[in-house]
Coordinates of C-alpha atoms and ligand atoms in Angstrom, one line a residue:
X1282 CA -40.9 8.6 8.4
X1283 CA -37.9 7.1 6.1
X1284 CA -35.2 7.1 7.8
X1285 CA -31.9 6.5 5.7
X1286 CA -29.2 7.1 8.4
X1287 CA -28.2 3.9 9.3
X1288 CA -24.6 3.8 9.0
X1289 CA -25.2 6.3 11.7
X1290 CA -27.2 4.2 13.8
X1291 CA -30.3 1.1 13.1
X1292 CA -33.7 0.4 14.5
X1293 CA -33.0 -2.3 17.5
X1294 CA -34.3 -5.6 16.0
X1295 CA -37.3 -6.6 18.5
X1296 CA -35.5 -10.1 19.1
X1297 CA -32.7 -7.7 20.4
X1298 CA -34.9 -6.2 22.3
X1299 CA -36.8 -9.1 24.3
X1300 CA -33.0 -10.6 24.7
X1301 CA -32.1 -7.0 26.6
X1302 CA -35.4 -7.3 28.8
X1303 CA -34.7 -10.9 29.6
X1304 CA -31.5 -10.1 31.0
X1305 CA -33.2 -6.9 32.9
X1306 CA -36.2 -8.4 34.1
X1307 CA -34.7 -11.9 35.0
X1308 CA -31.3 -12.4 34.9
X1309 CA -30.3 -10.0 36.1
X1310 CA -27.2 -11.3 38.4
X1311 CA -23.7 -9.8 38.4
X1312 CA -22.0 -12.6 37.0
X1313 CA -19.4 -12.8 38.9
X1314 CA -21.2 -13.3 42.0
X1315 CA -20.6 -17.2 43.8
X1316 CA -24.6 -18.0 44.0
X1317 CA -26.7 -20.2 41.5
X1318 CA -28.2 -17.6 39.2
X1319 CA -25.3 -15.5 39.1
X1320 CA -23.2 -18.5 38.2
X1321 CA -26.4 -18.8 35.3
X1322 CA -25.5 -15.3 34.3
X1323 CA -21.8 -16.2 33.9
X1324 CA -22.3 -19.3 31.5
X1325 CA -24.6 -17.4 29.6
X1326 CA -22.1 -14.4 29.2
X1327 CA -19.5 -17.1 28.3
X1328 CA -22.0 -19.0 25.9
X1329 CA -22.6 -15.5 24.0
X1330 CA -19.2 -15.1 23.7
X1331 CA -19.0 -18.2 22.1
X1332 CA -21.7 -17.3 19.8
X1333 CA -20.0 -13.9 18.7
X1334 CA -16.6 -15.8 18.1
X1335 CA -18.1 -18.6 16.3
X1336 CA -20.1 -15.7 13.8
X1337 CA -16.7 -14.2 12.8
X1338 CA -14.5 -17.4 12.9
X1339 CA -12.2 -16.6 15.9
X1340 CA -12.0 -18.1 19.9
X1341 CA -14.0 -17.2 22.2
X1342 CA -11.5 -16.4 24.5
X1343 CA -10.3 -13.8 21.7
X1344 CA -13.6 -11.2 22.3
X1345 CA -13.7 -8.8 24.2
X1346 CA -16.7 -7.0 25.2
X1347 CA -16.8 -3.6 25.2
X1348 CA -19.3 -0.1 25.5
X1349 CA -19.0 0.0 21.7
X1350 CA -16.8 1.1 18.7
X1351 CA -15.4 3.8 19.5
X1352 CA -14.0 2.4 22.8
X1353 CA -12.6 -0.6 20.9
X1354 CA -10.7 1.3 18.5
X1355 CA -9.0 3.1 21.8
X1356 CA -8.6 -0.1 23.3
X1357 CA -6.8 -1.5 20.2
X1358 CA -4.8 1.3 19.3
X1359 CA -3.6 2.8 22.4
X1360 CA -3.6 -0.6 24.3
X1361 CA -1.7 -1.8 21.5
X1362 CA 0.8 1.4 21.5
X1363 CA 1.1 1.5 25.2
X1364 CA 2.4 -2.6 25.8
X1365 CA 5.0 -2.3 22.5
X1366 CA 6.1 1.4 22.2
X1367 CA 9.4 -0.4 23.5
X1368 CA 9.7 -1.9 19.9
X1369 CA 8.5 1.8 18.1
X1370 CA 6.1 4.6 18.1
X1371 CA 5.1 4.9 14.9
X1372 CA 1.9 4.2 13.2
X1373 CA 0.1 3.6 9.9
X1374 CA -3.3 4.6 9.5
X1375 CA -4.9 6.5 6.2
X1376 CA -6.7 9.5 6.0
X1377 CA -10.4 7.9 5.7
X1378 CA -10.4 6.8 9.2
X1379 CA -13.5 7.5 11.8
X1380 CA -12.6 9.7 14.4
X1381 CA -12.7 7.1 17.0
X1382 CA -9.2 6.1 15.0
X1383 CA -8.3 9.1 14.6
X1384 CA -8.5 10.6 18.1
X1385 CA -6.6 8.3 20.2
X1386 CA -3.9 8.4 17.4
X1387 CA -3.7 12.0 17.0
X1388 CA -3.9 12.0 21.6
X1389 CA -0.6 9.4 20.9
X1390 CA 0.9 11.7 18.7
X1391 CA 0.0 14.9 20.9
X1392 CA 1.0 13.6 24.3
X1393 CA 2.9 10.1 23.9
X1394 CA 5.4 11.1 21.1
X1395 CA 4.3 9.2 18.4
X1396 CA 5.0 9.5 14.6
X1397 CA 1.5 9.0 12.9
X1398 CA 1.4 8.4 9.0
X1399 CA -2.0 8.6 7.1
X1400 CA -1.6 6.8 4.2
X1401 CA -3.6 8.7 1.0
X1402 CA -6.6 6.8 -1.0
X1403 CA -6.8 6.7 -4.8
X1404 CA -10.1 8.7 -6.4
X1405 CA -12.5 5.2 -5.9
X1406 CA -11.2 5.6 -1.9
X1407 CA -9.3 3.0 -1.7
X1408 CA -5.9 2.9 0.5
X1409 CA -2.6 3.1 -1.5
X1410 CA -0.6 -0.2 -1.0
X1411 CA 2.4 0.8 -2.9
X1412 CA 2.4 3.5 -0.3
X1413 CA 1.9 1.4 2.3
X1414 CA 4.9 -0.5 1.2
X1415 CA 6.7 2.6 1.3
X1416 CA 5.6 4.0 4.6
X1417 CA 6.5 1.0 6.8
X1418 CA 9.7 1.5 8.7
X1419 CA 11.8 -0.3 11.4
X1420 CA 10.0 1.2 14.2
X1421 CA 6.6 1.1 12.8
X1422 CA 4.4 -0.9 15.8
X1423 CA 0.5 -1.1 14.0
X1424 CA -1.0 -0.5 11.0
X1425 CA -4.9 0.7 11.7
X1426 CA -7.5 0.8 8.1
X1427 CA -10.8 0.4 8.7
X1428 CA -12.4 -2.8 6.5
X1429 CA -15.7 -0.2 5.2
X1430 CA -15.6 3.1 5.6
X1431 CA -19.0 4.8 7.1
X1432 CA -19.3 7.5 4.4
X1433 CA -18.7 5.6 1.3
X1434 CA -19.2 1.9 2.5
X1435 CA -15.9 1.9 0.1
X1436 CA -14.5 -1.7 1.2
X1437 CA -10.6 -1.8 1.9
X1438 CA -8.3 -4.4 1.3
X1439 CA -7.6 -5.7 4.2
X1440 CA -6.3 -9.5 3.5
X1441 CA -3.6 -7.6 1.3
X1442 CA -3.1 -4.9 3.9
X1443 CA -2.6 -7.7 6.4
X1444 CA -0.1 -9.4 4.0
X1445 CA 2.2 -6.5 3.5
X1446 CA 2.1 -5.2 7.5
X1447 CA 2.7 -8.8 8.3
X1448 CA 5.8 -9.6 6.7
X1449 CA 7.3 -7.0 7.9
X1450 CA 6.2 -8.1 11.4
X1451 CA 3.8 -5.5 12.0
X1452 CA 0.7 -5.7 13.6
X1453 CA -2.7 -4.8 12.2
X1454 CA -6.2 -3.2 13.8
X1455 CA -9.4 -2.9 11.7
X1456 CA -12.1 -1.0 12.3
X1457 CA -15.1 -2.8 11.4
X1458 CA -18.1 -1.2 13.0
X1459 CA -19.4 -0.9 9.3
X1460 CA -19.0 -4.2 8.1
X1461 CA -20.4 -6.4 10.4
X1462 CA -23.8 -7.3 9.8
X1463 CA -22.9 -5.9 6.3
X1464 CA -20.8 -8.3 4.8
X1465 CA -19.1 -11.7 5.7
X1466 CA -16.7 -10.9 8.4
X1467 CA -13.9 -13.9 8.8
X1468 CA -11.6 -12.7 11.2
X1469 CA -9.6 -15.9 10.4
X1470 CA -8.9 -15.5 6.9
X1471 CA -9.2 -12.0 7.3
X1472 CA -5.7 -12.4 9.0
X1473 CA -6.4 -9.4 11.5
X1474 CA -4.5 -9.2 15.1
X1475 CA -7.1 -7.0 16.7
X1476 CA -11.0 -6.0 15.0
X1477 CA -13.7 -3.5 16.4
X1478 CA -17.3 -3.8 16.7
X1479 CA -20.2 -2.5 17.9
X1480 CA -23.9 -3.5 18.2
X1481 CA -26.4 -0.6 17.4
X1482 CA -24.8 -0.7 13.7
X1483 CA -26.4 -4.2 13.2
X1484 CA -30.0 -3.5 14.8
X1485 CA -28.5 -4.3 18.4
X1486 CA -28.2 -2.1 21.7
X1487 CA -26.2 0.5 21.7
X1488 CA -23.4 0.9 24.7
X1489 CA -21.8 -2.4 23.6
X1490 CA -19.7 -3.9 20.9
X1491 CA -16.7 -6.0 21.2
X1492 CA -12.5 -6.4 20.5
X1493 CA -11.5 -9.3 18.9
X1494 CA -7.7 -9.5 19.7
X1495 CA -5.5 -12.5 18.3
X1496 CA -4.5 -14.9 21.4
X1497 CA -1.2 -14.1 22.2
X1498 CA -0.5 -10.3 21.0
X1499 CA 0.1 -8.4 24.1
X1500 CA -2.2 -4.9 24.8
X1501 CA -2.6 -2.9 28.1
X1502 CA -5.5 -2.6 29.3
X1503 CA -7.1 0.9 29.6
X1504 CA -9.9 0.4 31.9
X1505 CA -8.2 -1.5 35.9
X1506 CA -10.3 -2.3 38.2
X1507 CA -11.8 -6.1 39.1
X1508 CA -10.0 -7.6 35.9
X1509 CA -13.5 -8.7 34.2
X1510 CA -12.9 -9.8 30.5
X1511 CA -9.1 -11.5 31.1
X1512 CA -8.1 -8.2 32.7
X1513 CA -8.4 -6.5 29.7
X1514 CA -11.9 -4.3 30.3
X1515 CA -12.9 -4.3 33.8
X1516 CA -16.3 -3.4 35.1
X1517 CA -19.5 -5.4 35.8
X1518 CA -20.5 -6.6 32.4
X1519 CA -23.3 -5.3 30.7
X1520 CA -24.8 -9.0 30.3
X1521 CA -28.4 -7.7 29.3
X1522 CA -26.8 -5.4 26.2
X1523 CA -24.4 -8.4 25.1
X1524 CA -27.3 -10.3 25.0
X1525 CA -29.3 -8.2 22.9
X1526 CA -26.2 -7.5 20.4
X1527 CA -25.7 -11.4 20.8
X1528 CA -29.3 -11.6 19.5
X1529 CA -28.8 -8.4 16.8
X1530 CA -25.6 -10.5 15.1
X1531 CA -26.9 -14.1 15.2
X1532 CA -30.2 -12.3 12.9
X1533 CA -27.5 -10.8 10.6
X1534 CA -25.3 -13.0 10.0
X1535 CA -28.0 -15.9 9.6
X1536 CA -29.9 -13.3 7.0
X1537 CA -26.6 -11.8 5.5
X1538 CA -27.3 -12.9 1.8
X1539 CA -31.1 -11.9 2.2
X1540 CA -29.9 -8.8 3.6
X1541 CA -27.7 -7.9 0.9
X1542 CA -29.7 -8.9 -2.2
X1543 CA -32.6 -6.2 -0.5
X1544 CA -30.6 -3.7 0.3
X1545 CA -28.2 -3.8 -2.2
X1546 CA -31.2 -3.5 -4.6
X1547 CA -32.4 -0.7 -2.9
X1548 CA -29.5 1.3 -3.0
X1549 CA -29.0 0.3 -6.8
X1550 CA -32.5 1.6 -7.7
X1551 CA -31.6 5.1 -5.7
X1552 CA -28.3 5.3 -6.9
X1553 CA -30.0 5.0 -10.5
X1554 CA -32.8 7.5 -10.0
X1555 CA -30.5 9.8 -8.5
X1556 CA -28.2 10.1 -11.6
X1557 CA -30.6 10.0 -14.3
X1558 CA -32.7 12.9 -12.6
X1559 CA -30.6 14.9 -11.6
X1560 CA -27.6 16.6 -14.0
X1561 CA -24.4 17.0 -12.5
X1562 CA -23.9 14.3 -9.2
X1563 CA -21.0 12.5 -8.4
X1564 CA -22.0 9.0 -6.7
X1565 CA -18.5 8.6 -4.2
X1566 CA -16.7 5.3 -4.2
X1567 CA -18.2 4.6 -7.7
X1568 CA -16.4 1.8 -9.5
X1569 CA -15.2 0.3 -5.9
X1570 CA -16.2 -2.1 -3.9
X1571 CA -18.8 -0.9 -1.2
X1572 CA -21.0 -2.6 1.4
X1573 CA -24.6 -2.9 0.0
X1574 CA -26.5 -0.3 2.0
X1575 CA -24.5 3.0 1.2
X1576 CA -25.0 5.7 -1.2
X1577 CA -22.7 8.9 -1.1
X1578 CA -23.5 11.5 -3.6
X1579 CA -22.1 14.9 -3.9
X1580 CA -24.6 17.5 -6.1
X1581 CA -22.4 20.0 -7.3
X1582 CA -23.5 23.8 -6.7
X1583 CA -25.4 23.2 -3.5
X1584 CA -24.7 22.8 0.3
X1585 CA -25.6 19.1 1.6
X1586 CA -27.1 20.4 4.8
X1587 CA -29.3 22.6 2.9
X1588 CA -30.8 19.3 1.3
X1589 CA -31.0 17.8 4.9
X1590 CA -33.2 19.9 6.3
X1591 CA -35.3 20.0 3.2
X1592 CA -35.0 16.3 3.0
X1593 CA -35.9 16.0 6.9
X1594 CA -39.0 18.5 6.4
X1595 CA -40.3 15.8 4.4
X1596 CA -39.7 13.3 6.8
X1597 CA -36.9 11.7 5.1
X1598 CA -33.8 11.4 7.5
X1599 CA -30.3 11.1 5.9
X1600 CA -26.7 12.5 6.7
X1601 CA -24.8 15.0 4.9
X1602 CA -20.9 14.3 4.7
X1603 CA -20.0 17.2 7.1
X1604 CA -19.7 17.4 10.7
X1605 CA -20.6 20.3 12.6
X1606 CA -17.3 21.5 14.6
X1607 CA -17.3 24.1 16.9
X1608 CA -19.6 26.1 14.8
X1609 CA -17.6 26.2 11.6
X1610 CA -19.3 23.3 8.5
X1611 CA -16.0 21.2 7.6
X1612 CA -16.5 19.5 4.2
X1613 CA -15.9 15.4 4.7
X1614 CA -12.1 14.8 5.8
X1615 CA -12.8 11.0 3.6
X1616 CA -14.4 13.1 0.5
X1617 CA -11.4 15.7 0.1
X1618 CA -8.9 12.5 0.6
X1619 CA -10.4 11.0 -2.3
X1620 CA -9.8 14.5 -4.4
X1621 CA -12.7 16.2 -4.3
X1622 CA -12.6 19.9 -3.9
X1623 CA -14.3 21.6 -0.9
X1624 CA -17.3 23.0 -2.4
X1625 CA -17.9 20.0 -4.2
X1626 CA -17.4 17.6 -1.1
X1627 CA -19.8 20.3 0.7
X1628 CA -22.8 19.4 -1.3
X1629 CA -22.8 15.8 -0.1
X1630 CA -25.3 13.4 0.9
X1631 CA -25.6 10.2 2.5
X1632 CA -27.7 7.5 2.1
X1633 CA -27.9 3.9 4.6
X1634 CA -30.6 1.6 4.3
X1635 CA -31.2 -1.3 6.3
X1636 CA -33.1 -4.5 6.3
X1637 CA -36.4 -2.4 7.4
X1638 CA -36.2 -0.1 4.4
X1639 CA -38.5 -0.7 1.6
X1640 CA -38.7 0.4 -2.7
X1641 CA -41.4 2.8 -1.4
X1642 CA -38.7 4.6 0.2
X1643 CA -36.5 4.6 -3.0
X1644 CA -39.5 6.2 -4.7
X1645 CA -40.3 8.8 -2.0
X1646 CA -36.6 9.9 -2.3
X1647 CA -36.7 10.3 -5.8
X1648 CA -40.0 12.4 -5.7
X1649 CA -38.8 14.9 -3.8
X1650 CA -34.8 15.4 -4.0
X1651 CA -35.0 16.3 -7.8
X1652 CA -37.2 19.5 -7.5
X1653 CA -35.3 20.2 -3.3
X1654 CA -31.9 20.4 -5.9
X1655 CA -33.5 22.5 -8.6
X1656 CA -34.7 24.8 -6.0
X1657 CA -31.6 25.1 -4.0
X1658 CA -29.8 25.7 -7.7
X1659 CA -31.7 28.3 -7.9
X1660 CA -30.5 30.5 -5.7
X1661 CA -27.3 28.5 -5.3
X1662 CA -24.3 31.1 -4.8
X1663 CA -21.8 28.9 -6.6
X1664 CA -22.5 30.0 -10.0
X1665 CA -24.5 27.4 -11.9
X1666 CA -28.4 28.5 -11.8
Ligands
PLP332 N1 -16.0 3.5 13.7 C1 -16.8 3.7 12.6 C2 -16.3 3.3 11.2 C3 -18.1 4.2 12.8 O1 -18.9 4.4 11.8 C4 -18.5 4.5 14.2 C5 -19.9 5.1 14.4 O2 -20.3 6.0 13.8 C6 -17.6 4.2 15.2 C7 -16.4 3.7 14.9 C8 -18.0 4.5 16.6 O3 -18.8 3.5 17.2 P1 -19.7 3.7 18.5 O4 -20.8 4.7 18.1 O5 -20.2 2.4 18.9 O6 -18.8 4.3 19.5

């Protein structure tokens, strides 16, 4: 098996996982029970905190822990809406967002009365900041871009982002389940009031991730109850899964430039077979910056999930850039936002290695995808035979 798909999700680390059975086999204890080892279990939940803030340069009182991105990026956006709508309701996001982002905005816009702008990205996918500029307003709350975006791994600029938004006193949310573990994450110089995570993107557990949110900016909670995590995520926590993502980030960010010389060379190598093989492939995000492990390609004049399933007959395991709605193949929302045309954007492919991939991988990719895309052109509708 080679399996490239791990932007979607990554092999748990096995350090991960002995830190998840400690906590299941032994220490067990609801930490906020009064008794020795549940006191144990408490300290160690506060000393992994400590370890997750000191990572990405922020407090420890500043994390959150949560089930995993895509309840951070509710957390952030709707807490954030609900405790200053008395300021504004509307919001700047752009239209390469995951749909994590995406939904709770467009449930704020639906049910709440909120204005939503999605600011456009240039051809490389990179936000607009002259638009930006433009598309701030007196009532605008939060500005939400995502640091990398999981198709591309296109890398936004987020210390500028956070410089415009902030001098006009406007807040700003990242979503950046696909750069940690990917590349350095400084929430400090970043400049960020509120940052999602989540731990089975960096070979942790998955059902966990974390908020970081700047001491002092005011959210609402979204989950009452026993007022666990400052009252800002109740529930018993899930000590045995923060200790595995604990685990999962302490092995990434202690390996980050290994990791990135590997699988940056890996990608390189692919990204270089692909082109010279194969006539008439547009490699997405080209000429922008993009975390190491991603390769998007679009072949032009046949269907990505057609090359899936081929590709996955082979035992090769990648993602194609559309999602399966309600029957109905929708070409990537990101790929048509960065100008490509439908049919185009339909033939797309995804590629996401990780620290467990190897150059025998590379190889076996570029064995078989040639002669899958000559054989697909072949009897390819679209014209070009
Ligand atoms: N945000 C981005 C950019 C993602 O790639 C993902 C996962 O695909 C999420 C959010 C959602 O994270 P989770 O699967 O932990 O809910």
């Amino acid at each position: 098996m080679i399996y490239l798909d791990n932007n979607a999700t990554t092999k748990p680390a096995p350090e991960a996982i002995d830190a998840v059975l400690k906590y299941m086999n032994e220490r067990w204890f609801n930490p906020s029970s009064p008794y020795a080892p549940a006191e144990e279990a408490k300290r160690d939940l506060e000393e992994f905190r400590a370890t997750v803030a000191g990572l990405l340069s922020c407090e420890p009182e500043e994390i959150i822990f949560t089930s995993g991105g895509t309840e951070s990026d509710n957390a952030a956006i709707k807490g954030y809406a609900f405790a200053n709508m008395d300021k504004g309701k509307h919001i700047i996001t752009s239209q390469i967002e995951h749909k994590a982002v995406l939904g709770p905005l467009r449930w704020l816009e639906n049910a709440m009365g909120f204005e939503i702008t999605h600011l456009p990205v240039d051809s490389r996918g990179i936000v607009i900041l002259e638009e930006l500029e433009r598309a701030i307003r007196p009532d605008t709350i939060l500005v939400s871009v995502m640091s990398a975006n999981n198709e591309t791994g296109v890398i936004q600029p987020i210390e500028e982002i956070v410089r415009i938004a902030h001098e006009k006193g406007v807040a700003v949310h990242t979503d950046a389940v696909q750069s940690v573990g990917k590349v350095p994450v400084d929430i400090k110089s970043w400049g960020v009031d509120l940052l999602s995570a989540s731990g089975h993107k960096f070979h942790g557990p998955r059902g966990v991730g974390f908020l970081f949110k700047r001491k002092g900016l005011k959210i609402t909670a979204l989950i009452q109850g026993g007022g666990h995590e400052r009252k800002m995520r109740s529930g018993t926590e899930n000590l045995a899964g923060i200790a595995g993502m604990t685990k999962a980030l302490e092995i990434a960010v202690s390996g980050l430039h290994e990791y990135q010389a590997k699988v940056s060379a890996l990608r390189d190598a692919l990204e270089r077979g692909i082109t010279e093989r194969i006539p008439e492939v547009i490699v997405n995000g080209a000429g922008a910056p993009r975390v190491p492990n991603t390769l998007s390609v679009s072949v032009k004049y046949v269907e990505g999930e057609s090359m899936l399933l081929w590709l996955s007959d082979e035992g090769i395991y990648v993602s194609s850039g559309s999602a399966c709605t309600s029957g109905s193949l929708e070409p990537s929302h990101v790929l048509l936002a960065m100008g490509l045309d439908h049919a185009t954007a339909h033939g797309s492919l995804r590629f996401s290695f990780s620290r467990y991939n190897t150059m025998e991988d590379v190889e076996r990719v570029l064995e078989v995808l040639p002669g899958v895309v000559e054989r697909l052109r072949a009897i390819s509708p679209f014209g070009k035979k």
